[in-house]
PDB file of N, CA and C in Angstrom:
ATOM      1  N   MET A  22       1.438 -27.799  13.166  1.00  0.00           N
ATOM      2  CA  MET A  22       2.793 -28.516  12.363  1.00  0.00           C
ATOM      3  C   MET A  22       2.701 -27.511  11.131  1.00  0.00           C
ATOM      4  N   LYS A  23       1.674 -27.232  10.521  1.00  0.00           N
ATOM      5  CA  LYS A  23       1.718 -26.292   9.407  1.00  0.00           C
ATOM      6  C   LYS A  23       2.302 -24.984   9.608  1.00  0.00           C
ATOM      7  N   HIS A  24       2.042 -24.386  10.826  1.00  0.00           N
ATOM      8  CA  HIS A  24       2.413 -23.150  11.318  1.00  0.00           C
ATOM      9  C   HIS A  24       4.190 -23.144  11.363  1.00  0.00           C
ATOM     10  N   GLN A  25       4.592 -24.330  11.799  1.00  0.00           N
ATOM     11  CA  GLN A  25       6.063 -24.540  12.129  1.00  0.00           C
ATOM     12  C   GLN A  25       6.592 -24.696  10.666  1.00  0.00           C
ATOM     13  N   ILE A  26       6.104 -25.267   9.716  1.00  0.00           N
ATOM     14  CA  ILE A  26       6.620 -25.419   8.246  1.00  0.00           C
ATOM     15  C   ILE A  26       6.675 -24.213   7.445  1.00  0.00           C
ATOM     16  N   GLY A  27       5.569 -23.459   7.724  1.00  0.00           N
ATOM     17  CA  GLY A  27       5.607 -22.054   7.109  1.00  0.00           C
ATOM     18  C   GLY A  27       6.400 -21.156   7.814  1.00  0.00           C
ATOM     19  N   PHE A  28       6.815 -21.311   8.911  1.00  0.00           N
ATOM     20  CA  PHE A  28       7.749 -20.369   9.598  1.00  0.00           C
ATOM     21  C   PHE A  28       9.281 -20.820   8.946  1.00  0.00           C
ATOM     22  N   PHE A  29       9.363 -22.132   8.955  1.00  0.00           N
ATOM     23  CA  PHE A  29      10.778 -22.608   8.332  1.00  0.00           C
ATOM     24  C   PHE A  29      10.996 -22.100   6.879  1.00  0.00           C
ATOM     25  N   LEU A  30      10.043 -22.234   6.136  1.00  0.00           N
ATOM     26  CA  LEU A  30       9.956 -21.748   4.761  1.00  0.00           C
ATOM     27  C   LEU A  30      10.229 -20.199   4.674  1.00  0.00           C
ATOM     28  N   GLN A  31       9.759 -19.247   5.478  1.00  0.00           N
ATOM     29  CA  GLN A  31       9.966 -17.851   5.611  1.00  0.00           C
ATOM     30  C   GLN A  31      11.283 -17.644   6.088  1.00  0.00           C
ATOM     31  N   LEU A  32      11.758 -18.396   7.080  1.00  0.00           N
ATOM     32  CA  LEU A  32      13.148 -18.211   7.590  1.00  0.00           C
ATOM     33  C   LEU A  32      14.277 -18.734   6.425  1.00  0.00           C
ATOM     34  N   LEU A  33      13.958 -19.750   5.668  1.00  0.00           N
ATOM     35  CA  LEU A  33      14.678 -20.209   4.704  1.00  0.00           C
ATOM     36  C   LEU A  33      14.889 -19.160   3.749  1.00  0.00           C
ATOM     37  N   VAL A  34      13.923 -18.552   3.212  1.00  0.00           N
ATOM     38  CA  VAL A  34      13.835 -17.513   2.102  1.00  0.00           C
ATOM     39  C   VAL A  34      14.676 -16.237   2.628  1.00  0.00           C
ATOM     40  N   LEU A  35      14.319 -15.875   3.769  1.00  0.00           N
ATOM     41  CA  LEU A  35      14.883 -14.550   4.463  1.00  0.00           C
ATOM     42  C   LEU A  35      16.206 -14.824   4.683  1.00  0.00           C
ATOM     43  N   SER A  36      16.909 -15.988   4.795  1.00  0.00           N
ATOM     44  CA  SER A  36      18.323 -16.119   5.070  1.00  0.00           C
ATOM     45  C   SER A  36      19.041 -16.452   3.754  1.00  0.00           C
ATOM     46  N   ALA A  37      18.295 -17.193   2.679  1.00  0.00           N
ATOM     47  CA  ALA A  37      19.077 -17.786   1.594  1.00  0.00           C
ATOM     48  C   ALA A  37      19.140 -16.500   0.563  1.00  0.00           C
ATOM     49  N   LEU A  38      18.152 -15.812   0.319  1.00  0.00           N
ATOM     50  CA  LEU A  38      18.385 -14.660  -0.676  1.00  0.00           C
ATOM     51  C   LEU A  38      19.562 -13.766  -0.355  1.00  0.00           C
ATOM     52  N   PRO A  39      19.545 -13.226   0.786  1.00  0.00           N
ATOM     53  CA  PRO A  39      20.794 -12.196   0.847  1.00  0.00           C
ATOM     54  C   PRO A  39      22.044 -13.091   0.597  1.00  0.00           C
ATOM     55  N   ALA A  40      21.929 -14.232   1.219  1.00  0.00           N
ATOM     56  CA  ALA A  40      23.259 -15.093   0.988  1.00  0.00           C
ATOM     57  C   ALA A  40      23.558 -15.447  -0.554  1.00  0.00           C
ATOM     58  N   LEU A  41      22.487 -15.392  -1.257  1.00  0.00           N
ATOM     59  CA  LEU A  41      22.601 -15.587  -2.740  1.00  0.00           C
ATOM     60  C   LEU A  41      23.227 -14.321  -3.289  1.00  0.00           C
ATOM     61  N   VAL A  42      22.754 -13.261  -2.886  1.00  0.00           N
ATOM     62  CA  VAL A  42      23.191 -11.803  -3.249  1.00  0.00           C
ATOM     63  C   VAL A  42      24.745 -11.721  -3.197  1.00  0.00           C
ATOM     64  N   LEU A  43      25.060 -12.153  -1.785  1.00  0.00           N
ATOM     65  CA  LEU A  43      26.518 -12.005  -1.571  1.00  0.00           C
ATOM     66  C   LEU A  43      27.379 -12.955  -2.308  1.00  0.00           C
ATOM     67  N   TYR A  44      27.014 -14.198  -2.649  1.00  0.00           N
ATOM     68  CA  TYR A  44      27.587 -15.008  -3.315  1.00  0.00           C
ATOM     69  C   TYR A  44      27.760 -14.660  -4.947  1.00  0.00           C
ATOM     70  N   GLN A  45      26.899 -13.891  -5.369  1.00  0.00           N
ATOM     71  CA  GLN A  45      26.616 -13.467  -6.707  1.00  0.00           C
ATOM     72  C   GLN A  45      27.773 -12.426  -6.779  1.00  0.00           C
ATOM     73  N   LEU A  46      27.806 -11.364  -5.886  1.00  0.00           N
ATOM     74  CA  LEU A  46      28.716 -10.310  -5.814  1.00  0.00           C
ATOM     75  C   LEU A  46      30.157 -10.849  -5.710  1.00  0.00           C
ATOM     76  N   GLN A  47      30.525 -11.844  -5.032  1.00  0.00           N
ATOM     77  CA  GLN A  47      31.882 -12.322  -4.772  1.00  0.00           C
ATOM     78  C   GLN A  47      32.302 -13.259  -6.085  1.00  0.00           C
ATOM     79  N   PHE A  48      31.479 -14.103  -6.628  1.00  0.00           N
ATOM     80  CA  PHE A  48      31.685 -15.024  -7.547  1.00  0.00           C
ATOM     81  C   PHE A  48      31.087 -14.809  -8.806  1.00  0.00           C
ATOM     82  N   GLY A  49      30.022 -14.138  -8.887  1.00  0.00           N
ATOM     83  CA  GLY A  49      29.207 -14.061 -10.324  1.00  0.00           C
ATOM     84  C   GLY A  49      28.677 -15.121 -10.689  1.00  0.00           C
ATOM     85  N   ILE A  50      27.336 -15.012 -10.991  1.00  0.00           N
ATOM     86  CA  ILE A  50      26.595 -16.161 -11.697  1.00  0.00           C
ATOM     87  C   ILE A  50      25.769 -15.645 -12.802  1.00  0.00           C
ATOM     88  N   PRO A  51      25.375 -16.438 -13.652  1.00  0.00           N
ATOM     89  CA  PRO A  51      24.712 -15.840 -14.858  1.00  0.00           C
ATOM     90  C   PRO A  51      23.543 -15.130 -14.327  1.00  0.00           C
ATOM     91  N   LEU A  52      23.186 -13.982 -15.345  1.00  0.00           N
ATOM     92  CA  LEU A  52      22.230 -12.999 -14.772  1.00  0.00           C
ATOM     93  C   LEU A  52      20.751 -13.526 -14.898  1.00  0.00           C
ATOM     94  N   VAL A  53      20.542 -14.644 -15.555  1.00  0.00           N
ATOM     95  CA  VAL A  53      19.422 -15.084 -15.576  1.00  0.00           C
ATOM     96  C   VAL A  53      18.920 -15.924 -14.408  1.00  0.00           C
ATOM     97  N   VAL A  54      19.910 -16.251 -13.435  1.00  0.00           N
ATOM     98  CA  VAL A  54      19.858 -17.230 -12.366  1.00  0.00           C
ATOM     99  C   VAL A  54      18.971 -16.252 -11.332  1.00  0.00           C
ATOM    100  N   MET A  55      19.535 -15.145 -11.010  1.00  0.00           N
ATOM    101  CA  MET A  55      19.107 -14.304  -9.806  1.00  0.00           C
ATOM    102  C   MET A  55      17.509 -13.973 -10.107  1.00  0.00           C
ATOM    103  N   PRO A  56      16.872 -13.550 -11.234  1.00  0.00           N
ATOM    104  CA  PRO A  56      15.545 -13.344 -11.306  1.00  0.00           C
ATOM    105  C   PRO A  56      14.679 -14.677 -11.052  1.00  0.00           C
ATOM    106  N   ALA A  57      15.319 -15.956 -11.494  1.00  0.00           N
ATOM    107  CA  ALA A  57      14.639 -17.119 -11.281  1.00  0.00           C
ATOM    108  C   ALA A  57      14.496 -17.369  -9.806  1.00  0.00           C
ATOM    109  N   CYS A  58      15.836 -17.087  -9.066  1.00  0.00           N
ATOM    110  CA  CYS A  58      16.075 -17.504  -7.597  1.00  0.00           C
ATOM    111  C   CYS A  58      14.993 -16.408  -6.835  1.00  0.00           C
ATOM    112  N   LEU A  59      14.800 -15.372  -7.320  1.00  0.00           N
ATOM    113  CA  LEU A  59      13.911 -14.355  -6.485  1.00  0.00           C
ATOM    114  C   LEU A  59      12.424 -14.743  -6.735  1.00  0.00           C
ATOM    115  N   LEU A  60      12.035 -15.250  -7.944  1.00  0.00           N
ATOM    116  CA  LEU A  60      10.859 -15.715  -8.023  1.00  0.00           C
ATOM    117  C   LEU A  60      10.480 -16.939  -7.304  1.00  0.00           C
ATOM    118  N   ALA A  61      11.535 -17.803  -7.349  1.00  0.00           N
ATOM    119  CA  ALA A  61      11.247 -19.124  -6.375  1.00  0.00           C
ATOM    120  C   ALA A  61      11.135 -18.680  -4.803  1.00  0.00           C
ATOM    121  N   GLY A  62      11.894 -17.491  -4.404  1.00  0.00           N
ATOM    122  CA  GLY A  62      11.863 -17.216  -3.025  1.00  0.00           C
ATOM    123  C   GLY A  62      10.566 -16.485  -2.906  1.00  0.00           C
ATOM    124  N   ILE A  63       9.967 -15.686  -3.732  1.00  0.00           N
ATOM    125  CA  ILE A  63       8.717 -15.226  -3.633  1.00  0.00           C
ATOM    126  C   ILE A  63       7.575 -16.189  -3.541  1.00  0.00           C
ATOM    127  N   ILE A  64       7.666 -17.024  -4.321  1.00  0.00           N
ATOM    128  CA  ILE A  64       6.537 -18.394  -4.061  1.00  0.00           C
ATOM    129  C   ILE A  64       6.987 -19.066  -2.811  1.00  0.00           C
ATOM    130  N   LEU A  65       7.971 -19.275  -2.528  1.00  0.00           N
ATOM    131  CA  LEU A  65       8.262 -19.956  -1.176  1.00  0.00           C
ATOM    132  C   LEU A  65       7.831 -19.268  -0.194  1.00  0.00           C
ATOM    133  N   PHE A  66       7.975 -17.781   0.117  1.00  0.00           N
ATOM    134  CA  PHE A  66       7.716 -17.020   1.291  1.00  0.00           C
ATOM    135  C   PHE A  66       6.088 -16.978   1.038  1.00  0.00           C
ATOM    136  N   ALA A  67       5.450 -16.734   0.001  1.00  0.00           N
ATOM    137  CA  ALA A  67       4.107 -16.908  -0.083  1.00  0.00           C
ATOM    138  C   ALA A  67       3.427 -18.290   0.257  1.00  0.00           C
ATOM    139  N   ALA A  68       3.953 -19.249   0.104  1.00  0.00           N
ATOM    140  CA  ALA A  68       3.638 -20.592   0.471  1.00  0.00           C
ATOM    141  C   ALA A  68       3.778 -20.666   2.063  1.00  0.00           C
ATOM    142  N   GLY A  69       4.772 -20.126   2.538  1.00  0.00           N
ATOM    143  CA  GLY A  69       5.031 -20.247   4.188  1.00  0.00           C
ATOM    144  C   GLY A  69       4.066 -19.347   4.750  1.00  0.00           C
ATOM    145  N   THR A  70       3.702 -18.177   4.309  1.00  0.00           N
ATOM    146  CA  THR A  70       2.726 -17.207   4.949  1.00  0.00           C
ATOM    147  C   THR A  70       1.318 -17.851   4.837  1.00  0.00           C
ATOM    148  N   HIS A  71       0.965 -18.535   3.716  1.00  0.00           N
ATOM    149  CA  HIS A  71      -0.141 -19.304   3.586  1.00  0.00           C
ATOM    150  C   HIS A  71      -0.447 -20.376   4.584  1.00  0.00           C
ATOM    151  N   LEU A  72       0.704 -21.053   4.995  1.00  0.00           N
ATOM    152  CA  LEU A  72       0.796 -22.213   5.826  1.00  0.00           C
ATOM    153  C   LEU A  72       0.690 -21.724   7.307  1.00  0.00           C
ATOM    154  N   ARG A  73       1.158 -20.422   7.630  1.00  0.00           N
ATOM    155  CA  ARG A  73       1.187 -19.862   8.812  1.00  0.00           C
ATOM    156  C   ARG A  73      -0.278 -19.379   9.122  1.00  0.00           C
ATOM    157  N   GLU A  74      -0.926 -19.033   8.256  1.00  0.00           N
ATOM    158  CA  GLU A  74      -2.278 -18.278   8.462  1.00  0.00           C
ATOM    159  C   GLU A  74      -3.292 -19.411   8.799  1.00  0.00           C
ATOM    160  N   ARG A  75      -3.055 -20.627   8.377  1.00  0.00           N
ATOM    161  CA  ARG A  75      -4.230 -21.643   8.468  1.00  0.00           C
ATOM    162  C   ARG A  75      -4.080 -22.176   9.931  1.00  0.00           C
TER     163      ARG A  75
END
């Protein structure tokens, strides 16, 4: 079960971050939001990796 949750977290991050970049290019969001989202993506991806390894 942990393996599947980790896979889902990684998939979510790998699909959400490029979508966020496209959204930012089209509509523009405050500059401080992008680093915060990137940091959140890194943390979620690392958590997914940790769950998949166990």
